[in-house]
Phi, psi and omega in degrees: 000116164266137187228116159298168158291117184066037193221144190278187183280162183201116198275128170249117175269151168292158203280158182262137199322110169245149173285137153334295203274351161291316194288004187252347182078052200262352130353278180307307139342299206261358164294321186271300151320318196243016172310310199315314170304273174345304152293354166282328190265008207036058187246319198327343161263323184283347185262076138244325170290303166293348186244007157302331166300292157353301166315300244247289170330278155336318149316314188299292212296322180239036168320171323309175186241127193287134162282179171254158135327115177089030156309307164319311200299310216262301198285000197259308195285320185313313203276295189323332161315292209236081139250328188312288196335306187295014184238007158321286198304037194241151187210100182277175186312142165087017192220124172349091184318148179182160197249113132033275168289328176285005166273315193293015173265311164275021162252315172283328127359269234284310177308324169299349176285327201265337148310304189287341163293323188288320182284334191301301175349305187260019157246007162282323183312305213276012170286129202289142182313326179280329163293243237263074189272159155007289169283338177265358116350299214258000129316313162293351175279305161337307177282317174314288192292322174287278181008286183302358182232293180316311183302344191267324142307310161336298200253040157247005176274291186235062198295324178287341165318117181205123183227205184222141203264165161312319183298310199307319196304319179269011192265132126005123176297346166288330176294316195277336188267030173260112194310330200262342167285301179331279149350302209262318186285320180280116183270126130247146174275145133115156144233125180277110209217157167273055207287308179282007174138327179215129219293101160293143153267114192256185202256125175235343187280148357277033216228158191298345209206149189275330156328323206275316167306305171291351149297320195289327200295327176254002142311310193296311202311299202287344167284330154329302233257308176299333195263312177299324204256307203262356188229012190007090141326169167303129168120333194076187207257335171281321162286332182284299178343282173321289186293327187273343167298322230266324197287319193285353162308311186269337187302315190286330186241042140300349185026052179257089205286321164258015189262344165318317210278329188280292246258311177322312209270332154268349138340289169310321158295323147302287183306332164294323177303297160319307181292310160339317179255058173044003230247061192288341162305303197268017172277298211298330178280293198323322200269297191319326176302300197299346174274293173348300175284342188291306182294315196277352167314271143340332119323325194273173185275351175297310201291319162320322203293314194261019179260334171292296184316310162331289185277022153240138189250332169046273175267017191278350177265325213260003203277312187285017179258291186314305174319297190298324186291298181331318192253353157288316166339278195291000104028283201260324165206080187304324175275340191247297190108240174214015164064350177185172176308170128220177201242123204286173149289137192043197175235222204261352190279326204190117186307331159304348195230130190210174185311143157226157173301329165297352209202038223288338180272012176289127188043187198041070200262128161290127182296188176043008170299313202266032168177164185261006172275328170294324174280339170254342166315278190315316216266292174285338191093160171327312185276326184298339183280342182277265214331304173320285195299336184295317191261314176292289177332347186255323194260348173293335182274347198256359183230019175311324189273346174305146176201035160277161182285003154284314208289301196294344216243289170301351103337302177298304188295008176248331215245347158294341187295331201280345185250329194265333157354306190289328200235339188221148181297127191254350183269118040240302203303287183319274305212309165316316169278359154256342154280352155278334182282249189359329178272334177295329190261352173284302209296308166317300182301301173332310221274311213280316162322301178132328178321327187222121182308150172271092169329286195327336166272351180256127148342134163293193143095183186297325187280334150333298186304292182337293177301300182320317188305313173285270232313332272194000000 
């Protein structure tokens, strides 16, 4: 209690008690830094839910809690999840029969996955700026994308490497022998797929599946390229060269058609964004790597790989057999949708052909794999799917005018959603990493305001301390 002369008393509360290492954002660190762990250990779908408790603990702890813009929009789609749940017991045409409950383990699997995204969003939003600034974030995303180029490397070096995770140890033998618990438990560098005619390795580590590395591998690519290149990080603009030549070897024999079409697209969209802002130097560097990579492309023996991947088309009659179930569903129930997967009958050659113990991928294809636009399409409907899309597109329009190399590098990663949807599943990893992108570009518009101190600009050391203290 302080008490002026001719002034009433006035109770000063103390600030309220924080953990040290919350406050440092280490949550976030070991999601992002220690994924590699994680996924060694089969963890690599569950610790995002889990570690989202921590987060969630830190929220509590340090009300109020800041929102993003559009939030609502987002928290509306949330509520559209599981108002969707009352369409389980349901079973549309052409799709396996099943009861409520043998569904509801992998609909709550996925709401905890989509819980656990929302909060990290308001606790990358609500960390204080001056610790866990801006460039230490977007390092750690950073650290995250080499991780993710070593795995990737791994598995065109050593593609048959694999073991059993600790989790895998403790699964049931009915469990392990599930192609898709297997995939999330099971650490493989690769999946060995016949995409050209004879078996390739393609790359997955540290991630279940070669879809999922390659989405996360370009959302990461573009915070690499921002953090090294346009905010030089530690190591500079020579390690960023060096690690992204090194990153297009497993990228090319990853045969991966959309994550080529993302890396193309962002590409275009940079150099578009540069000229616009006059950055006619870093056009002329820009254009010149690409004519570079362009020639060793094409010497090299990567360039055969990907004009044979063009003329195998390989999953494209079962992605549109998939595709089509999806949008007869939201068809059939335009508003809810069917609240989860199902599994189709039979597959896209013949309605006859389903799982055998000789054959376990044969036919009965979960609706909604092949892209996370297909998956709120079957599960939500028409409006959950608006709702989804809706809170990004909004937020790629509401930070458009940024033109720091956050404001640009977060946009292209948001905006990306509008392109990998169709191909690729974005819940957990990705989707995570883009909603860390969504807390960055909130946090920069604040920083930019004046609402929120810039860490990055501030001396270490007490005036650091201070500014924290006032914020607070």
């Amino acid at each position: 209690m302080t008490i002026g002369i001719g002034q009433p008393a006035r109770i000063v509360r103390p600030a309220p008690a924080r953990l040290s290492r919350s406050a440092r954002g280490w949550p976030l660190f070991a999601l992002l830094c220690l994924f590699p762990l994680w996924w060694a250990l089969g963890l690599s779908t569950f610790i995002f839910p889990i570690l989202a408790v921590p987060m969630a603990l830190h929220l509590l702890r340090n009300r109020p809690v800041r929102v993003p813009p559009g939030f609502g929009i987002w928290l509306l789609f949330c509520l559209w999840i599981l108002i969707s749940l009352i369409m389980l017991p349901f079973d549309p045409p052409g799709t396996i029969a099943g009861s409520a409950i043998g569904r509801l383990i992998s609909v709550l699997l996925n709401i905890g996955e989509f819980a656990g995204i929302t909060v990290t969003l308001l606790y990358v939003g609500n960390l204080d700026t001056t610790i866990v600034t801006q460039r230490r974030v977007i390092s750690w995303l950073g650290t995250l994308f080499i991780a993710t180029v070593i795995g990737g490397l791994l598995g065109v070096l050593v593609p048959t490497l694999s073991f059993t995770s600790p989790i895998e140890y403790l699964l049931p033998g009915s469990l392990r022998a599930d192609p898709y618990i297997q995939a999330i438990t099971h650490p493989t560098v690769a999946q060995v797929q016949a995409v050209l005619g004879y078996e390739n390795p393609r790359p997955s580590a540290p991630f279940g599946y070669t879809n999922f590395w390659g989405n996360n591998l370009s959302l990461l690519l573009v915070w690499f390229a921002a953090g090294w290149w346009a905010l030089r990080l530690r190591g500079g603009r020579v390690f960023c060269v060096v690690v992204l030549a090194i990153a297009m070897v497993p990228v090319v024999y990853s045969l991966n058609r959309g994550l080529w079409l993302g890396v193309g697209l962002s590409v275009l969209y940079l150099v578009g964004r540069l000229i616009l802002l006059g950055r006619l130097g870093a056009v002329a560097v820009a254009t010149a790597a690409l004519l570079l990579g362009t020639v060793a492309f094409v010497a090299t023996p990567l360039g055969t790989m990907v004009s044979s991947r063009f003329e195998h088309g390989h999953s494209d009659n079962i992605r549109g057999f998939l595709n089509g179930r999806a949008l007869d569903g939201a068809k059939s129930s335009p508003i809810l949708g069917y609240g989860g997967t199902r599994k189709t009958m039979g597959s896209d050659k013949t309605i006859t052909v389903g799982k055998t113990p000789k054959c376990p991928q044969c036919g009965n294809f979960a609706i909604g794999s092949t892209g996370q636009f297909w998956s709120l399409l079957f599960s939500h409907g028409f409006v959950g799917t608006g709702l989804f899309l809706s809170f990004f597109a909004y937020s790629c329009w509401r930070y458009r005018r940024d033109v720091s190399p956050i404001g640009i590098g977060g946009v292209l990663v948001v905006g990306l959603t509008f392109v990998y949807m169709f191909f690729y599943n974005s819940v957990p990893a990705a989707l995570t990493i883009t909603m860390i992108s969504v807390a960055l570009l909130w946090r920069n518009d604040l920083i930019r305001r004046g609402i929120l101190p810039d860490g990055d600009a501030i001396p270490a050391g007490p005036v650091r301390e201070r500014i924290r203290r006032a914020d607070h």
